Each structure stands twice: as C-alpha cells, then as structure tokens.
Amino acid sequence: MTDLLILAIPVFPLVAVLLNGLLGSRYSHDIAGRIACSSVGLAFAASLAVFADQLQTGVAREVVAYRWIFGGELNINLAFLIDQLSCIMLLVVTGVGFLIHLYSIGYMHGEEGFTRFFTYMNLFMVSMLLLVMGNNYVVLFIGWEGVGLCSYLLIGYYYDKVSAAKAATKAFVVNRIGDAGFLLAIFLVFYNFGTLDYTQVFAHASQLSPKMATAIALCLLVGAIGKSAQLPLYTWLPDAMEGPTPVSALIHAATMVTAGVYMIVRNHAIFDLSPVAMTTVAVVGGTTALFAATIGLVQTDIKRVLAYSTVSQLGYMFLGCGIGAYTAAIFHLMTHAFFKALLFLSAGSVIHALGGEQDIRKMGALRKKIPWTHAVFLIGTLAIAGIFPLAGFWSKDEIMAHAFVHHHYVLYAMAATGALLTSFYMFRLTYLTFYGRSRMDHHTAEHVHESPMIMIGPLVVLAGLSVVGGFPGVPPENGWFHHFLHPSVAAGVAEEHGVSLGLVVSLMGVATVIALAGWGLAHYLYSIRPEAANQWAGKAPAVYTTLLNKYYVDELYDLLFVEPTKKLGQAWDWFDRTIIDGIVRGVGEFTEDSAWLITWIEKHVIYAGLNVIGYSNHLAARVWRKLQSGMVHHYAAIIVAGLFILVHLVVVWWTTGSMGFGVALK
C-alpha cells in the first residue's frame, strides 16, 4: 500500500496537468482551480502517510515505477527513493505548494490565462517531486530541467510584457550555464561507477581519488549555484519577480531555488571527500549571504527586496552545507520555506490591495487598512530576522553557531553581518509599507482593501508555521528534527563532532542581540526620524547609488558577456550573409551568366566530338563487318594464316634471337 502511495504522489498533479492542459478550455476557471488545488492536496496527504510510515520503520524504501533504459552497463529505472531527507522535502514541497495553490485562486481570479497558470503550476509540482524523489541522477536531472522549464513559463506568464519575456529568457539562459556543470558531474559519476543509482554510487564513493571527488563535487556545485541563485549566477532571481506573486512564493522562495541545497546534501558522501569543494561551497554561501543582504538595504520594489533576501538566505544554507552542518542547512531550508512563502504571499496581498503597486515609496500607513496582511507580514519579518522564539531564530542561528564552533571565524563574521543587515532591511520594508504617513495617491488610497479569505487563510497557516516551525529543532543539535534526519546526513563534519549546547545558546543570544540591533536601527531611521535615512544616503551618495544599482553586476555581465556575444552573432550573421551566401549566390549567378557558353560548347564541341566519334565507329564497323562473312571456310583460312604467321615468328626468334622487328628478346 505504501508503494502505491509513493507512486501516487507525483501522479496526482500529473493528472491535473493533463485535465487542465487538454480540457481546461471546456470548463470554468472555478473547476480548473479546484482540480489544481485538489491534486496538490492529495499529494500532500499521500506525503503525510509516507512520512508516517518512515517515522515508524526508519528504513529507506526504493520503488521502481518503470524499467526505463537498459543495455550494456547502463541501466536506469524511473524509480523513487524515500528516506528521511526526501520525506522532509516532500512535506515542504506539497504542504507549502498546496497553500500557495489555494492562495492563487484568489490572487489570479479574473486572469485571462487562469487555466494555463494552474497547468504550469501543477507541471512544476510534478517536476519538483521527481527531483526530490528520484533514486538516480537521471530522474533527478529530469526534475531539475522540468522545474527550470516551468520557471521559464511562469516568469514569462505575462508574455506580452517585454520585461517579463526578457526575465524569463534570462532565467533560462543562466540556469543552462549551471546545468552544463551538472551534466558533466553526471558523466563523471557514470564514468567512475558505471551506474547512476544513488545507493550504489554513495556506497562506493570512498573509492574515488581526491582529485576525481573534487572534480565531481565542483561540477555539482556549478549546477547548484545556477539553480539556487548564488554568486556569480544569482542575477536571474531578482528579475524573476516579473512573474505573478504566487510564482515568486512557490518557485523562487520555497521550493525550486532550494533544489541546489537539496542536491548538495543528497551528494554529501562525495562532497565530504573533497575539502576543496566543501570550502568552496562555504565561501560561496557566506559571500552570497552578505553580498545580497547589502543590495537589499536600499531596494524600493517590495518583491525585489524579498528576492535579494531569498538569495541571502540561500547563502546561509550553502554555508551550512560547506561546513558540514547538513542538518542545519535542511532545517533552515524548511523554516525558510514557511516564512519566505509567507512574506511573498503577504507582499502579494499588499500589491492586490493597492491595485498592482509594488513601489514601497508609494505605500505607508497600511497597518489599519489591511490588518490581517500587516499581522502576518510582521510575523514573517520577525521570523526571518531571527527574533526569539520564531522559526528563523532556531535554524539560521544554528548555522552561524556551527561556523563559529568549527573555527570558521571569517564566515561567522560574514553571516553575523548578514543577519544584522537582514533584520534592518526587513524591518525597513515593514515600516515603509505599513507604518508612518501614507504616500499613496488619492485614487489608490480610496480603493485599498483587505484580501479575500481564500488568500488570508493560507497566510494565517504559514504564519503559524513561521512561529512554531523551529520547535522540531529544539534543543539545538539534539532536537527531534536532528535525530530524524541523522541517518541521511550522518557523515557530515558538524554532525559528527556536535556542538556544545551552552555555547550554542550563548551564540544564539549574540545573534538575537544582532537581530534586535538591526530592528532598532530600522525603527530609528524609518519611524522615529524618517528624514535621517535620506540624510545618511546623502552623506555617502556613491555607496547608495552603487547598492541601488546592485553593484552594476548586470551592466558588467552585459559588457563582458552579453554584448560580445551579440557582436559575435552579428559578425557571424555578416559572414553567413556575405561569404557563405555570397559563394552560393555567385555560383548561381555564374551558372546563369555562363549558360550561353555552356550551350555553345555543348552544341559545337561536345556534339561535334560525339559526331566524329560516331562517324569513325561507323567506318570501322563497315571495315570490320567484311571480316564477319559467316562462311566457315573463310574463318578456317584466317586461322591457318594466323598459325603460319605465329610459326614463322617462332622460327625467326629461334634462329636470330629477335622477332624480326629489331627488338631483342634475350
């Protein structure tokens, strides 16, 4: 029965894809929304049942759905692996996904492409479930590419909008760069192990040489950097905010962008063999966490602030993976899914209330006009800032504690600074959106309204999860979550050595002070003395402008890669049109112009030559025809004459040593 439930998890949303994709135009939007949400709800229910079974047995289970590719040494099945890690991912993907699907019914109400939207969303769920459930690299890669395709489709949902089309293309291209590295890793895995099944690869991973382990791990890291928007391939994620807000919540906050973290943790047996790769993961994560946090300080689009916050929080997860704290990384992945989905959906509620406005400079004083949205947004802010006892306090600060305890002091300093900045820019966002004076135009202010309950309901549930979602990890390093996940990540460096509870509590106290300091600074600049923020920006205009323009990274990439590629394309286009097409056209024109010459040669030379040859053959035939009389005695006379000549030549040769033609034969 459990095997059937496992197989049913991705099948439920797949059925919804087929129904809405093929038949959606024949029934109402209401039915399409119910089909889409019900499919994800059923997948969540099945995931809960599978999770309960895993709790009871504690044994990893593999289920083969289809014997797919077989021949020689290559055997690949469409099969699923259910263990502690995949169970956590299943609950996050289906649980948060179900809430976002419910929210989307209200948010996307009245959209012309309503059914198309839910078809894409369900297709994304299928792909993400394949990604986290697959028991081999090929199934993982199918899901990996599937979520990339759905991201492209959903970012470009408003395909008639130029900025959305460009953002979708950018996301697709940047992710392909990372996917190239991922493919190389898969090829190297098969070359070294002769199989692509996780169980066999990880069981024999210790046989890899240090250099090969490093090569595979770094190639995997390239793929993870692209999918999880880390330096230097992070630029697609902020632009992805051009898609509808539920897309930002589901794909670009809670699930898809965490695929890179999941992939690293799943392959920890390989990463643990390469200190170089582990250090690289940690440095990339710590640098990204701080870098993205600085950009978030001054952004004015409510969704872009949250986008850079997502990039930063993913950096913390990479940092946790790089120092071997895999449990802490997955713990933060889970809690981040709760409060970041909450923040994005709350931002969507604000945008919905203001008729599409996303500029926080045109908001303010919304606390009393949309009280439910204000309350849940504040909870999400407290959680991501790491305020006790909300979810972010336990997960993010545990990663920081691991960094300190295992003597990664530079990384700890980067993470702590990032935590201070996170608290500051999130409370800045809260104050500018919900507090102070109203900066809305008169028409917008008159039409501000709270979102319908179908949108508020999922927000309340996510707010509750953001409050209590960290408790499964309490006490740190010895909570239920750590014991449950331990079999899947037992080889992690941090998991092996553990962390002193007293030291962890002390470090979390320091982190809480840091978070409160960020809150206090934001309160001073955007509540007590609002004019002070502009004064500070005026004192350092170069810094402010640089941060506002995101360090000009996009411009730099355009200069170094995009424009040269365009010019190369233009040069090739010129070469193709001028040289290649010129040769083809020249041959055609020469043939056309020289047709008369060819015709003259054909008539006067070729035909004349053929006539001469034909006439010569005719004369020769007339001569030789005389010899073919058909008379037997004529043929006999010719034979006798031939024999006489042959005998004469032999006699002459025998007496004179020559055939009589002046040619010596001996």
XYZ file of C-alpha atoms in Angstrom, residues 2-417:
416
model
C 2.856 2.368 0.843
C 4.425 1.740 -2.570
C 1.189 2.791 -4.238
C 1.073 5.958 -2.143
C 4.643 6.778 -3.147
C 3.801 6.348 -6.816
C 0.628 8.392 -6.383
C 2.425 11.487 -5.044
C 3.652 12.762 -8.453
C 0.732 11.176 -10.328
C -1.922 13.367 -8.661
C -0.580 16.697 -10.022
C 0.268 14.992 -13.334
C -3.396 14.094 -13.788
C -4.297 17.739 -13.092
C -1.811 18.852 -15.745
C -3.472 16.601 -18.322
C -7.003 17.603 -17.354
C -6.412 21.350 -17.239
C -3.943 21.358 -20.099
C -6.089 19.373 -22.518
C -9.634 20.029 -21.345
C -9.371 23.257 -19.357
C -10.950 25.367 -22.079
C -14.141 23.303 -21.828
C -14.980 24.125 -18.213
C -14.925 27.142 -15.907
C -11.985 28.669 -14.060
C -13.543 27.567 -10.800
C -13.350 23.902 -11.789
C -9.783 24.311 -13.089
C -8.728 25.849 -9.771
C -10.365 23.065 -7.786
C -8.701 20.372 -9.884
C -5.286 22.005 -9.480
C -5.591 22.524 -5.715
C -7.147 19.116 -5.051
C -4.314 17.354 -6.862
C -1.672 19.031 -4.722
C -3.762 18.477 -1.592
C -3.964 14.755 -2.363
C -0.214 14.673 -2.970
C 0.294 16.312 0.425
C -1.982 13.767 2.105
C -0.058 10.917 0.466
C 3.219 12.518 1.574
C 1.956 12.641 5.157
C 1.121 8.938 5.008
C 4.556 8.102 3.593
C 6.175 10.292 6.248
C 4.254 8.474 8.981
C 5.460 5.141 7.613
C 9.031 6.423 7.549
C 8.698 7.537 11.169
C 7.578 4.073 12.129
C 10.077 1.992 10.157
C 13.050 4.320 9.725
C 14.124 2.273 6.704
C 14.780 3.805 3.300
C 12.499 2.434 0.582
C 13.037 2.247 -3.183
C 10.083 1.870 -5.535
C 10.551 1.129 -9.253
C 7.773 2.610 -11.344
C 9.159 1.657 -14.743
C 12.212 -0.118 -16.164
C 13.292 2.648 -18.467
C 16.745 2.446 -20.080
C 18.739 -0.781 -20.144
C 21.595 -2.001 -22.306
C 25.198 -2.875 -21.625
C 26.353 -1.284 -18.404
C 23.674 1.407 -18.468
C 20.544 0.546 -16.507
C 18.238 3.365 -15.477
C 14.836 2.978 -13.879
C 12.117 5.502 -13.279
C 12.354 4.835 -9.563
C 11.912 6.688 -6.294
C 13.943 6.749 -3.086
C 12.066 7.517 0.117
C 14.237 8.231 3.129
C 14.335 10.868 5.854
C 15.678 13.589 3.568
C 13.174 13.024 0.777
C 10.316 12.885 3.324
C 11.189 16.354 4.641
C 11.391 17.700 1.101
C 8.084 16.065 0.159
C 6.285 17.694 3.071
C 7.765 21.106 2.277
C 7.037 20.916 -1.463
C 3.499 19.562 -1.217
C 2.490 21.336 2.005
C 3.664 24.826 1.092
C 2.680 24.173 -2.517
C -0.893 23.366 -1.502
C -1.214 26.603 0.478
C 0.170 28.640 -2.424
C -2.224 26.962 -4.859
C -5.153 27.908 -2.605
C -3.891 31.483 -2.390
C -3.507 31.609 -6.171
C -7.219 31.013 -6.732
C -7.945 34.391 -5.150
C -4.886 36.211 -6.435
C -5.249 35.100 -10.066
C -9.031 35.470 -10.134
C -10.157 37.085 -13.365
C -6.874 36.485 -15.208
C -7.345 35.513 -18.839
C -4.755 32.721 -18.607
C -6.109 31.292 -15.340
C -6.193 27.659 -16.512
C -2.810 27.975 -18.220
C -1.347 29.320 -14.975
C -2.520 26.334 -12.934
C -1.380 23.913 -15.630
C 2.123 25.347 -15.350
C 1.964 25.307 -11.540
C 0.924 21.641 -11.461
C 3.608 20.769 -14.002
C 6.106 22.428 -11.710
C 4.869 20.284 -8.814
C 5.375 17.128 -10.889
C 8.917 18.186 -11.793
C 9.844 19.169 -8.245
C 8.521 15.903 -6.870
C 10.578 13.932 -9.403
C 13.606 15.956 -8.371
C 13.330 15.157 -4.662
C 12.008 11.592 -5.013
C 14.271 10.176 -7.735
C 16.687 7.414 -6.756
C 19.187 8.175 -9.513
C 20.798 11.117 -11.248
C 18.741 10.818 -14.425
C 15.391 11.165 -12.652
C 16.900 13.999 -10.628
C 18.012 15.698 -13.838
C 14.595 15.305 -15.458
C 13.021 17.043 -12.480
C 15.860 19.563 -12.470
C 15.208 20.541 -16.083
C 11.462 20.367 -15.563
C 11.459 22.984 -12.809
C 13.698 25.145 -14.996
C 11.205 24.909 -17.850
C 8.279 25.729 -15.550
C 10.213 28.656 -14.117
C 10.657 29.997 -17.643
C 6.960 29.553 -18.420
C 5.750 31.129 -15.184
C 8.174 34.063 -15.132
C 7.035 34.820 -18.661
C 3.370 34.254 -17.806
C 2.639 37.818 -18.956
C 4.349 37.057 -22.266
C 3.111 40.254 -23.905
C 5.112 42.254 -21.352
C 8.656 42.880 -22.613
C 10.281 42.888 -19.162
C 8.651 39.554 -18.284
C 9.772 37.950 -21.552
C 13.349 39.163 -21.014
C 13.362 37.978 -17.390
C 12.150 34.524 -18.431
C 14.839 34.273 -21.100
C 17.494 35.437 -18.645
C 16.462 32.810 -16.082
C 16.512 30.097 -18.745
C 19.953 31.032 -20.107
C 21.653 31.484 -16.722
C 20.290 28.183 -15.472
C 21.640 26.442 -18.575
C 25.136 27.541 -17.544
C 24.733 25.782 -14.245
C 23.110 22.766 -15.871
C 26.177 22.276 -18.074
C 28.247 21.717 -14.937
C 25.624 19.375 -13.541
C 25.682 17.274 -16.729
C 29.463 16.993 -16.559
C 29.134 15.734 -12.997
C 26.643 13.065 -14.098
C 29.010 11.920 -16.882
C 31.894 11.714 -14.404
C 29.777 9.728 -11.962
C 28.881 7.170 -14.620
C 32.476 7.015 -15.862
C 33.764 6.223 -12.369
C 30.988 3.998 -11.023
C 29.308 2.510 -14.101
C 25.929 3.344 -12.576
C 23.814 6.385 -11.776
C 21.847 4.949 -8.841
C 22.371 6.840 -5.586
C 22.644 3.722 -3.438
C 25.489 2.183 -5.421
C 27.297 5.469 -6.034
C 27.295 6.544 -2.390
C 28.223 3.049 -1.176
C 31.388 3.124 -3.301
C 32.101 6.858 -3.112
C 35.100 6.275 -0.839
C 36.891 4.604 -3.768
C 37.154 7.924 -5.605
C 40.517 9.608 -5.752
C 40.650 13.033 -4.078
C 41.046 14.766 -7.439
C 38.093 12.984 -9.008
C 35.917 13.595 -5.947
C 36.798 17.282 -6.175
C 36.018 17.383 -9.887
C 32.600 15.770 -9.428
C 31.752 17.894 -6.394
C 32.718 21.162 -8.088
C 30.693 20.282 -11.194
C 27.707 19.522 -8.971
C 28.296 22.834 -7.229
C 28.122 24.706 -10.541
C 24.667 23.246 -11.093
C 23.607 24.117 -7.561
C 24.872 27.694 -7.903
C 22.783 28.209 -11.026
C 19.593 26.714 -9.637
C 19.888 28.272 -6.170
C 20.952 31.711 -7.426
C 24.339 32.011 -5.738
C 27.285 34.132 -6.785
C 28.034 34.575 -9.626
C 24.831 33.143 -11.205
C 22.313 34.905 -8.961
C 21.213 37.700 -11.307
C 18.238 35.825 -12.762
C 16.337 35.554 -9.469
C 15.596 39.257 -8.792
C 14.419 39.683 -12.382
C 12.188 36.637 -11.959
C 9.907 38.818 -9.850
C 8.251 39.808 -13.137
C 6.104 36.690 -12.764
C 2.913 36.580 -10.672
C 3.490 36.750 -6.908
C 2.373 33.135 -6.205
C 5.088 32.052 -8.637
C 7.641 34.047 -6.666
C 6.466 32.366 -3.474
C 6.362 28.780 -4.738
C 9.232 28.584 -7.200
C 11.601 31.396 -6.264
C 11.366 31.259 -2.475
C 10.075 27.985 -1.058
C 10.946 25.143 -3.419
C 12.811 25.393 -6.732
C 15.677 27.551 -5.546
C 16.306 25.136 -2.681
C 16.942 22.331 -5.194
C 20.646 23.160 -5.210
C 20.834 22.817 -1.432
C 18.976 19.501 -1.572
C 21.300 18.226 -4.302
C 24.424 19.043 -2.282
C 23.049 17.382 0.844
C 21.955 14.333 -1.167
C 25.520 14.040 -2.531
C 27.258 14.752 0.762
C 29.104 11.413 0.532
C 31.012 12.849 -2.443
C 31.425 16.369 -1.066
C 32.830 15.025 2.221
C 35.737 13.542 0.266
C 36.842 16.945 -1.024
C 37.895 19.649 1.454
C 38.429 21.974 -1.510
C 34.832 21.568 -2.658
C 33.488 21.953 0.883
C 35.448 25.161 1.401
C 34.247 26.471 -1.945
C 30.615 25.782 -1.014
C 31.033 27.569 2.317
C 32.782 30.589 0.803
C 30.206 30.910 -1.964
C 27.418 30.698 0.602
C 28.899 33.161 3.082
C 29.832 35.671 0.397
C 26.401 35.459 -1.232
C 24.623 35.857 2.114
C 26.452 39.109 2.838
C 26.541 40.414 -0.729
C 22.804 40.015 -1.367
C 21.943 41.454 2.043
C 23.772 44.693 1.216
C 21.796 45.074 -2.001
C 18.525 44.538 -0.138
C 19.233 47.565 2.063
C 18.115 50.159 -0.486
C 15.776 48.412 -2.940
C 12.371 50.032 -3.414
C 10.342 47.239 -5.077
C 8.665 45.144 -2.370
C 9.213 41.891 -4.262
C 12.824 42.642 -5.170
C 13.681 43.249 -1.522
C 12.329 39.785 -0.779
C 14.145 38.379 -3.819
C 17.536 39.554 -2.576
C 16.566 38.300 0.852
C 15.985 34.876 -0.706
C 19.402 34.921 -2.353
C 20.926 35.841 1.004
C 19.097 33.121 2.949
C 20.079 30.522 0.380
C 23.641 31.650 1.045
C 23.197 30.621 4.696
C 22.086 27.162 3.553
C 25.160 26.830 1.325
C 27.313 27.986 4.225
C 25.795 25.255 6.389
C 26.492 22.637 3.718
C 30.057 23.859 3.248
C 30.936 23.451 6.930
C 29.293 20.022 7.103
C 26.200 21.127 9.032
C 23.820 19.404 6.644
C 21.023 19.004 9.179
C 21.137 22.705 10.000
C 21.053 23.544 6.274
C 17.947 21.411 5.668
C 16.388 22.765 8.869
C 16.835 26.301 7.583
C 15.536 25.211 4.180
C 12.315 24.079 5.854
C 11.782 27.103 8.095
C 12.739 29.463 5.269
C 10.039 27.884 3.106
C 7.496 28.830 5.780
C 8.404 32.445 6.420
C 9.580 33.362 2.927
C 6.420 31.958 1.318
C 4.512 33.928 3.944
C 6.385 37.141 3.133
C 5.948 36.797 -0.623
C 2.266 35.985 -0.361
C 1.789 38.855 2.100
C 3.542 41.133 -0.371
C 1.121 39.839 -2.981
C -1.747 40.759 -0.674
C -0.329 44.285 -0.404
C 0.017 44.515 -4.187
C -3.528 43.190 -4.578
C -4.828 45.801 -2.121
C -3.060 48.644 -3.947
C -4.153 47.641 -7.432
C -0.763 46.359 -8.571
C 1.562 48.905 -6.932
C 4.941 47.438 -5.870
C 6.989 50.560 -5.046
C 7.287 50.872 -1.251
C 7.903 54.611 -1.646
C 4.243 54.856 -2.676
C 2.885 52.938 0.308
C 2.764 53.621 4.044
C 0.095 53.645 6.778
C -1.441 50.363 5.617
C -1.463 48.778 9.077
C -5.089 49.639 9.835
C -6.407 49.302 6.294
C -5.219 45.721 5.770
C -4.759 44.454 9.347
C -4.579 40.741 8.546
C -1.890 41.272 5.940
C 0.016 43.534 8.332
C -0.096 40.965 11.135
C 1.162 38.035 9.072
C 3.816 40.151 7.321
C 5.129 41.256 10.716
C 5.338 37.626 11.848
C 7.297 36.747 8.719
C 9.644 39.664 9.342
C 10.256 38.605 12.948
C 10.936 35.059 11.788
C 13.450 35.918 9.076
C 15.185 38.433 11.335
C 15.853 35.669 13.865
C 13.814 37.022 16.763
C 13.197 34.521 19.572
C 11.317 32.156 19.530
C 10.233 32.190 15.876
C 11.436 29.670 13.299
C 14.331 31.658 11.857
C 15.848 32.069 15.310
C 16.494 28.339 15.600
C 17.597 27.466 12.075
C 19.662 30.392 10.806
C 21.439 30.941 14.073
C 22.288 27.244 14.337
C 24.226 27.555 11.069
C 26.074 30.559 12.467
C 26.853 28.639 15.658
C 28.340 25.762 13.655
C 30.537 28.197 11.750
C 31.890 29.648 14.998
C 32.355 26.343 16.827
C 34.252 24.793 13.929
C 36.588 27.793 13.761
C 35.273 29.357 10.566
C 35.503 32.783 12.162
C 35.582 34.786 8.929
C 32.484 33.002 7.677
C 30.822 33.549 11.041
C 31.572 37.260 10.846
C 30.100 37.407 7.337
C 26.987 35.536 8.467
C 26.570 37.714 11.545
C 26.882 40.880 9.477
